[in-house]
Amino acid sequence: MGNPVAHSKSPVIHDLFARQCGVSMGYQRIQVDIGGFDQAVSHFAAHDGAGLNITLPFKVEAWKLCRRDPNSLTARAELAEAVNTLKFYDEGSIQGDNTDGVGIARDIEHNLGLSLAHTRILVLGAGGAVRGVLGPLLECGPEQLHVVNRTAEKAVTLAHRFSQMGFDCISGGALDRISGQFDLIINGTAASLGGELPEIDAGCISSRTLAYDMMYSDEPTLFMKWALDKGADRAADGLGMLVEQAAESFRIWHGLEPDTAPVISYLKKS
Ligand code: ATR
């Protein structure tokens, strides 16, 4: 469920997973009107729906819906304050989870081969997309995770929230006040959507840097091109994250672990 949802690659991804695992299921895009989310979920559950993925702009509404019953949120969804996966149980209960953070961590560690333990990570942006991935990234044990945002207070508040939970390596600040170089720079701002670049100094890039854009598109994104031009070792978009978060949702619904590599290469070619 989302709005808009016509562009979503998720039905193709889940069809490929289902075929691979011998599961019979239907997965369709459901466009939901703004203001109609709770009703759409009730209608889906009442018609024997087994599970949902939730995308923009409803992830926070899905979290609020689950929050009504304190037992229905997983710890990582609670931390993210956003839900992208719902599972419905026969007795009428519901579970809300967030697989985005696991998705990005697996893509970076397994698919791109960068082990995050003891690395220096810079995260650009402090909106919903970033809040959803910080917990799992921090759990990988980086040496430092610095979050910066155009509106600096938002990054500072977000970092403070996570440091209070015991993650000592996190700090927050302004986009135009970054010091040092980073092994991994993640663009989690909405800047690319408007064809813009977050305004950061290229001094944070070294010849070892992996530049990662959480957005995906057919062409390398503006951020990826910029980072490579400034001397980054390599750049990736969020296609692998999309497939990995889908795989985690699939596991939640079916208890099966699909192989993501052939699905990622299929999507890259198509
Ligand atoms: P999302 O759910 O995609 O994260 P959001 O919660 O609205 O959406 O957050 C958008 C993020 O992109 C914010 O961090 C925003 O910065 P501000 O908090 O300062 O608004 C960031 N953003 C959007 N456009 C940007 C731009 N042109 N340059 C830098 N950051 C931008």
CSV table of C-alpha atoms and ligand atoms in Angstrom, one decimal:
chain,number,residue,atom,x,y,z
A,1,MET,CA,0.0,0.0,0.0
A,2,GLY,CA,1.2,3.5,-0.9
A,3,ASN,CA,0.5,6.6,-2.7
A,4,PRO,CA,1.8,6.7,-5.4
A,5,VAL,CA,2.4,3.0,-5.8
A,6,ALA,CA,2.3,2.4,-9.6
A,7,HIS,CA,6.1,2.7,-9.9
A,8,SER,CA,6.7,0.0,-7.3
A,9,LYS,CA,9.0,-2.9,-8.2
A,10,SER,CA,7.9,-4.9,-5.2
A,11,PRO,CA,5.3,-7.2,-7.0
A,12,VAL,CA,8.1,-8.3,-9.4
A,13,ILE,CA,10.5,-9.0,-6.5
A,14,HIS,CA,7.9,-10.9,-4.5
A,15,ASP,CA,6.8,-12.9,-7.5
A,16,LEU,CA,10.4,-14.0,-8.2
A,17,PHE,CA,10.9,-14.9,-4.5
A,18,ALA,CA,7.6,-16.9,-4.5
A,19,ARG,CA,8.7,-18.8,-7.6
A,20,GLN,CA,12.1,-19.5,-6.2
A,21,CYS,CA,10.7,-20.8,-2.9
A,22,GLY,CA,7.7,-22.7,-4.4
A,23,VAL,CA,5.2,-20.5,-2.6
A,24,SER,CA,1.8,-19.7,-4.1
A,25,MET,CA,0.7,-16.2,-3.4
A,26,GLY,CA,-0.6,-13.0,-4.9
A,27,TYR,CA,1.1,-9.7,-4.3
A,28,GLN,CA,-0.5,-6.5,-5.8
A,29,ARG,CA,0.0,-2.8,-5.6
A,30,ILE,CA,-2.8,-1.1,-3.6
A,31,GLN,CA,-3.1,2.7,-4.1
A,32,VAL,CA,-4.6,4.2,-1.0
A,33,ASP,CA,-6.2,7.6,-0.7
A,34,ILE,CA,-4.6,10.0,1.8
A,35,GLY,CA,-6.7,9.8,4.9
A,36,GLY,CA,-8.0,6.3,4.0
A,37,PHE,CA,-5.1,4.2,5.4
A,38,ASP,CA,-6.7,2.6,8.5
A,39,GLN,CA,-9.9,1.8,6.6
A,40,ALA,CA,-7.9,0.2,3.7
A,41,VAL,CA,-5.9,-2.0,6.2
A,42,SER,CA,-9.1,-3.2,7.9
A,43,HIS,CA,-10.7,-4.0,4.5
A,44,PHE,CA,-7.6,-5.9,3.5
A,45,ALA,CA,-7.5,-7.9,6.7
A,46,ALA,CA,-11.2,-8.6,6.6
A,47,HIS,CA,-10.8,-10.1,3.1
A,48,ASP,CA,-8.2,-12.6,4.3
A,49,GLY,CA,-5.1,-10.6,3.4
A,50,ALA,CA,-2.1,-12.2,5.0
A,51,GLY,CA,0.5,-9.4,4.9
A,52,LEU,CA,1.2,-5.9,3.7
A,53,ASN,CA,4.1,-3.8,2.7
A,54,ILE,CA,3.6,-0.2,3.5
A,55,THR,CA,5.4,2.5,1.6
A,56,LEU,CA,5.3,6.3,1.5
A,57,PRO,CA,3.5,8.2,2.8
A,58,PHE,CA,1.9,5.7,5.2
A,59,LYS,CA,4.8,4.2,7.2
A,60,VAL,CA,4.2,6.4,10.2
A,61,GLU,CA,0.5,5.8,10.1
A,62,ALA,CA,1.1,2.1,10.0
A,63,TRP,CA,3.3,2.5,13.1
A,64,LYS,CA,0.6,4.5,14.9
A,65,LEU,CA,-2.0,1.8,14.0
A,66,CYS,CA,0.2,-0.9,15.5
A,67,ARG,CA,1.0,1.2,18.5
A,68,ARG,CA,-2.5,0.9,19.8
A,69,ASP,CA,-1.5,-2.6,21.0
A,70,PRO,CA,1.9,-2.4,22.6
A,71,ASN,CA,2.7,-6.0,21.8
A,72,SER,CA,2.2,-5.7,18.1
A,73,LEU,CA,5.4,-3.7,17.3
A,74,THR,CA,8.8,-5.3,16.9
A,75,ALA,CA,11.7,-3.5,18.7
A,76,ARG,CA,13.2,-2.3,15.5
A,77,ALA,CA,9.8,-0.8,14.3
A,78,GLU,CA,9.4,0.9,17.6
A,79,LEU,CA,12.9,2.4,17.3
A,80,ALA,CA,12.2,3.5,13.7
A,81,GLU,CA,8.8,4.9,14.6
A,82,ALA,CA,7.7,3.6,11.2
A,83,VAL,CA,6.4,0.3,9.9
A,84,ASN,CA,6.9,-1.1,6.4
A,85,THR,CA,5.7,-4.7,7.0
A,86,LEU,CA,2.4,-5.9,8.5
A,87,LYS,CA,1.6,-9.5,9.2
A,88,PHE,CA,-2.0,-10.6,10.0
A,89,TYR,CA,-2.6,-13.6,12.3
A,90,ASP,CA,-5.7,-15.8,12.1
A,91,GLU,CA,-6.9,-14.8,15.6
A,92,GLY,CA,-7.1,-11.2,14.4
A,93,SER,CA,-3.9,-9.8,15.8
A,94,ILE,CA,-1.4,-7.9,13.8
A,95,GLN,CA,2.4,-7.5,13.8
A,96,GLY,CA,4.2,-4.3,12.6
A,97,ASP,CA,7.8,-4.5,11.7
A,98,ASN,CA,10.4,-2.4,9.8
A,99,THR,CA,12.8,-4.2,7.5
A,100,ASP,CA,14.4,-1.1,5.9
A,101,GLY,CA,17.3,-1.0,8.2
A,102,VAL,CA,18.2,-4.7,7.9
A,103,GLY,CA,17.8,-4.2,4.2
A,104,ILE,CA,20.4,-1.5,3.8
A,105,ALA,CA,22.8,-3.2,6.3
A,106,ARG,CA,22.6,-6.5,4.4
A,107,ASP,CA,23.0,-4.8,1.0
A,108,ILE,CA,26.1,-2.9,2.2
A,109,GLU,CA,27.7,-5.8,4.1
A,110,HIS,CA,26.8,-8.9,2.0
A,111,ASN,CA,26.2,-7.5,-1.5
A,112,LEU,CA,28.7,-4.7,-1.6
A,113,GLY,CA,31.2,-6.4,0.7
A,114,LEU,CA,31.8,-3.5,3.2
A,115,SER,CA,31.8,-4.8,6.8
A,116,LEU,CA,30.4,-2.0,8.9
A,117,ALA,CA,32.1,-2.9,12.1
A,118,HIS,CA,34.7,-0.2,13.1
A,119,THR,CA,33.9,2.0,10.0
A,120,ARG,CA,33.2,5.7,9.9
A,121,ILE,CA,29.7,6.3,8.5
A,122,LEU,CA,28.2,9.7,7.5
A,123,VAL,CA,24.4,9.8,7.0
A,124,LEU,CA,22.9,12.7,5.2
A,125,GLY,CA,19.3,13.6,6.2
A,126,ALA,CA,17.3,13.2,9.4
A,127,GLY,CA,13.8,12.4,8.1
A,128,GLY,CA,11.7,9.3,8.2
A,129,ALA,CA,13.9,7.3,5.8
A,130,VAL,CA,17.0,7.9,7.9
A,131,ARG,CA,15.2,7.2,11.2
A,132,GLY,CA,14.2,3.8,9.8
A,133,VAL,CA,17.7,2.6,9.2
A,134,LEU,CA,19.8,4.0,12.0
A,135,GLY,CA,19.2,1.3,14.6
A,136,PRO,CA,20.3,-1.7,12.4
A,137,LEU,CA,23.3,0.3,11.1
A,138,LEU,CA,24.4,1.1,14.7
A,139,GLU,CA,24.0,-2.6,15.6
A,140,CYS,CA,26.7,-3.4,13.0
A,141,GLY,CA,29.2,-1.7,15.4
A,142,PRO,CA,30.7,1.2,13.4
A,143,GLU,CA,33.4,3.3,15.0
A,144,GLN,CA,31.5,6.5,14.3
A,145,LEU,CA,28.1,7.3,12.8
A,146,HIS,CA,27.6,11.0,12.2
A,147,VAL,CA,24.1,12.2,11.0
A,148,VAL,CA,23.9,15.6,9.3
A,149,ASN,CA,20.9,17.5,8.1
A,150,ARG,CA,20.1,20.8,6.4
A,151,THR,CA,18.0,21.6,9.5
A,152,ALA,CA,20.8,20.7,12.0
A,153,GLU,CA,18.6,20.5,15.1
A,154,LYS,CA,16.7,17.5,13.6
A,155,ALA,CA,20.0,15.6,13.2
A,156,VAL,CA,21.2,16.5,16.7
A,157,THR,CA,17.8,15.4,18.3
A,158,LEU,CA,17.9,12.1,16.4
A,159,ALA,CA,21.5,11.4,17.4
A,160,HIS,CA,20.7,12.3,21.0
A,161,ARG,CA,17.8,9.8,21.0
A,162,PHE,CA,20.0,7.0,19.9
A,163,SER,CA,22.9,7.9,22.1
A,164,GLN,CA,20.5,7.7,25.1
A,165,MET,CA,19.8,4.1,24.1
A,166,GLY,CA,23.5,3.3,24.6
A,167,PHE,CA,24.9,3.9,21.1
A,168,ASP,CA,27.9,6.0,22.1
A,169,CYS,CA,29.3,6.3,18.6
A,170,ILE,CA,26.5,8.5,17.2
A,171,SER,CA,26.7,12.2,16.8
A,172,GLY,CA,24.5,14.8,14.9
A,173,GLY,CA,25.2,18.1,13.2
A,174,ALA,CA,24.8,20.4,10.3
A,175,LEU,CA,25.2,19.6,6.6
A,176,ASP,CA,27.8,22.3,6.1
A,177,ARG,CA,29.9,21.4,9.1
A,178,ILE,CA,31.3,18.0,8.4
A,179,SER,CA,34.9,17.2,9.4
A,180,GLY,CA,37.0,14.2,8.5
A,181,GLN,CA,36.6,11.5,5.9
A,182,PHE,CA,34.2,8.6,5.9
A,183,ASP,CA,34.3,5.0,4.7
A,184,LEU,CA,30.6,5.1,3.9
A,185,ILE,CA,28.4,8.1,3.0
A,186,ILE,CA,24.7,7.4,2.8
A,187,ASN,CA,22.4,9.9,1.1
A,188,GLY,CA,19.0,9.6,2.9
A,189,THR,CA,17.8,13.0,2.1
A,190,ALA,CA,14.9,13.7,-0.3
A,191,ALA,CA,17.1,16.0,-2.3
A,192,SER,CA,17.5,13.5,-5.2
A,193,LEU,CA,13.8,13.3,-5.7
A,194,GLY,CA,13.9,17.0,-6.7
A,195,GLY,CA,17.0,16.5,-8.8
A,196,GLU,CA,19.1,18.3,-6.2
A,197,LEU,CA,22.3,17.4,-4.3
A,198,PRO,CA,22.6,17.9,-0.6
A,199,GLU,CA,25.1,20.7,-0.2
A,200,ILE,CA,28.1,19.1,1.5
A,201,ASP,CA,31.8,19.7,1.2
A,202,ALA,CA,33.6,17.0,-0.8
A,203,GLY,CA,36.3,16.8,1.9
A,204,CYS,CA,34.3,14.0,3.6
A,205,ILE,CA,35.1,11.7,0.6
A,206,SER,CA,38.3,9.7,0.3
A,207,SER,CA,39.6,7.2,-2.2
A,208,ARG,CA,38.2,4.4,0.1
A,209,THR,CA,34.7,5.9,0.3
A,210,LEU,CA,31.5,4.0,-0.7
A,211,ALA,CA,28.8,6.5,-1.6
A,212,TYR,CA,25.4,5.0,-1.2
A,213,ASP,CA,22.1,6.6,-2.3
A,214,MET,CA,19.0,5.2,-0.6
A,215,MET,CA,17.1,6.1,-3.7
A,216,TYR,CA,17.3,4.0,-6.8
A,217,SER,CA,16.8,4.8,-10.5
A,218,ASP,CA,17.7,3.4,-13.9
A,219,GLU,CA,20.6,5.8,-14.2
A,220,PRO,CA,23.3,6.6,-11.5
A,221,THR,CA,21.8,9.2,-9.3
A,222,LEU,CA,23.1,12.8,-9.1
A,223,PHE,CA,24.6,12.0,-5.7
A,224,MET,CA,26.4,8.9,-7.0
A,225,LYS,CA,27.8,10.8,-9.9
A,226,TRP,CA,28.9,13.7,-7.7
A,227,ALA,CA,30.7,11.3,-5.2
A,228,LEU,CA,32.6,9.5,-8.0
A,229,ASP,CA,33.6,12.7,-9.5
A,230,LYS,CA,35.0,13.8,-6.2
A,231,GLY,CA,37.1,10.7,-5.9
A,232,ALA,CA,34.9,8.1,-4.1
A,233,ASP,CA,36.1,4.5,-4.6
A,234,ARG,CA,32.6,3.4,-5.7
A,235,ALA,CA,28.9,4.3,-5.6
A,236,ALA,CA,25.7,2.3,-5.3
A,237,ASP,CA,22.0,3.1,-5.4
A,238,GLY,CA,19.3,1.7,-3.2
A,239,LEU,CA,18.1,-1.2,-5.5
A,240,GLY,CA,19.9,-3.8,-3.4
A,241,MET,CA,18.3,-2.3,-0.2
A,242,LEU,CA,14.9,-2.6,-1.8
A,243,VAL,CA,15.4,-6.3,-2.6
A,244,GLU,CA,16.9,-7.1,0.8
A,245,GLN,CA,14.1,-5.3,2.7
A,246,ALA,CA,11.6,-7.3,0.6
A,247,ALA,CA,13.5,-10.6,1.4
A,248,GLU,CA,13.1,-9.8,5.1
A,249,SER,CA,9.4,-9.1,4.7
A,250,PHE,CA,9.1,-12.4,2.7
A,251,ARG,CA,10.8,-14.2,5.6
A,252,ILE,CA,8.4,-12.7,8.1
A,253,TRP,CA,5.4,-13.8,6.1
A,254,HIS,CA,6.5,-17.2,4.9
A,255,GLY,CA,9.4,-18.3,7.2
A,256,LEU,CA,11.6,-18.8,4.1
A,257,GLU,CA,14.8,-17.0,3.0
A,258,PRO,CA,14.9,-16.2,-0.7
A,259,ASP,CA,18.2,-15.8,-2.6
A,260,THR,CA,18.4,-12.1,-3.3
A,261,ALA,CA,21.4,-12.2,-5.8
A,262,PRO,CA,19.5,-13.4,-8.9
A,263,VAL,CA,16.6,-11.0,-8.2
A,264,ILE,CA,19.0,-8.0,-7.9
A,265,SER,CA,20.7,-8.9,-11.2
A,266,TYR,CA,17.4,-9.5,-12.9
A,267,LEU,CA,16.2,-6.0,-11.9
A,268,LYS,CA,19.5,-4.4,-13.0
A,269,LYS,CA,19.1,-5.9,-16.4
A,270,SER,CA,15.4,-5.1,-16.9
B,1,ATR,P1,11.7,10.9,4.1
B,1,ATR,O1,10.6,10.1,4.7
B,1,ATR,O2,12.0,10.6,2.7
B,1,ATR,O3,12.9,10.9,4.9
B,1,ATR,P2,11.1,13.5,5.2
B,1,ATR,O4,10.8,12.9,6.6
B,1,ATR,O5,10.3,14.6,4.7
B,1,ATR,O6,11.1,12.4,4.1
B,1,ATR,O7,12.7,14.0,5.2
B,1,ATR,C1,13.3,14.6,4.1
B,1,ATR,C2,14.8,14.7,4.4
B,1,ATR,O8,15.5,15.2,3.2
B,1,ATR,C3,15.1,15.8,5.5
B,1,ATR,O9,16.2,15.4,6.2
B,1,ATR,C4,15.3,17.0,4.7
B,1,ATR,O10,16.0,18.0,5.3
B,1,ATR,P3,15.3,19.1,6.3
B,1,ATR,O11,14.9,18.4,7.5
B,1,ATR,O12,16.3,20.2,6.5
B,1,ATR,O13,14.1,19.5,5.5
B,1,ATR,C5,16.1,16.4,3.5
B,1,ATR,N1,16.1,17.3,2.3
B,1,ATR,C6,15.1,17.4,1.4
B,1,ATR,N2,15.5,18.2,0.4
B,1,ATR,C7,16.8,18.5,0.6
B,1,ATR,C8,17.8,19.3,-0.1
B,1,ATR,N3,17.5,19.9,-1.3
B,1,ATR,N4,19.0,19.3,0.4
B,1,ATR,C9,19.3,18.7,1.6
B,1,ATR,N5,18.4,18.0,2.3
B,1,ATR,C10,17.2,17.9,1.8
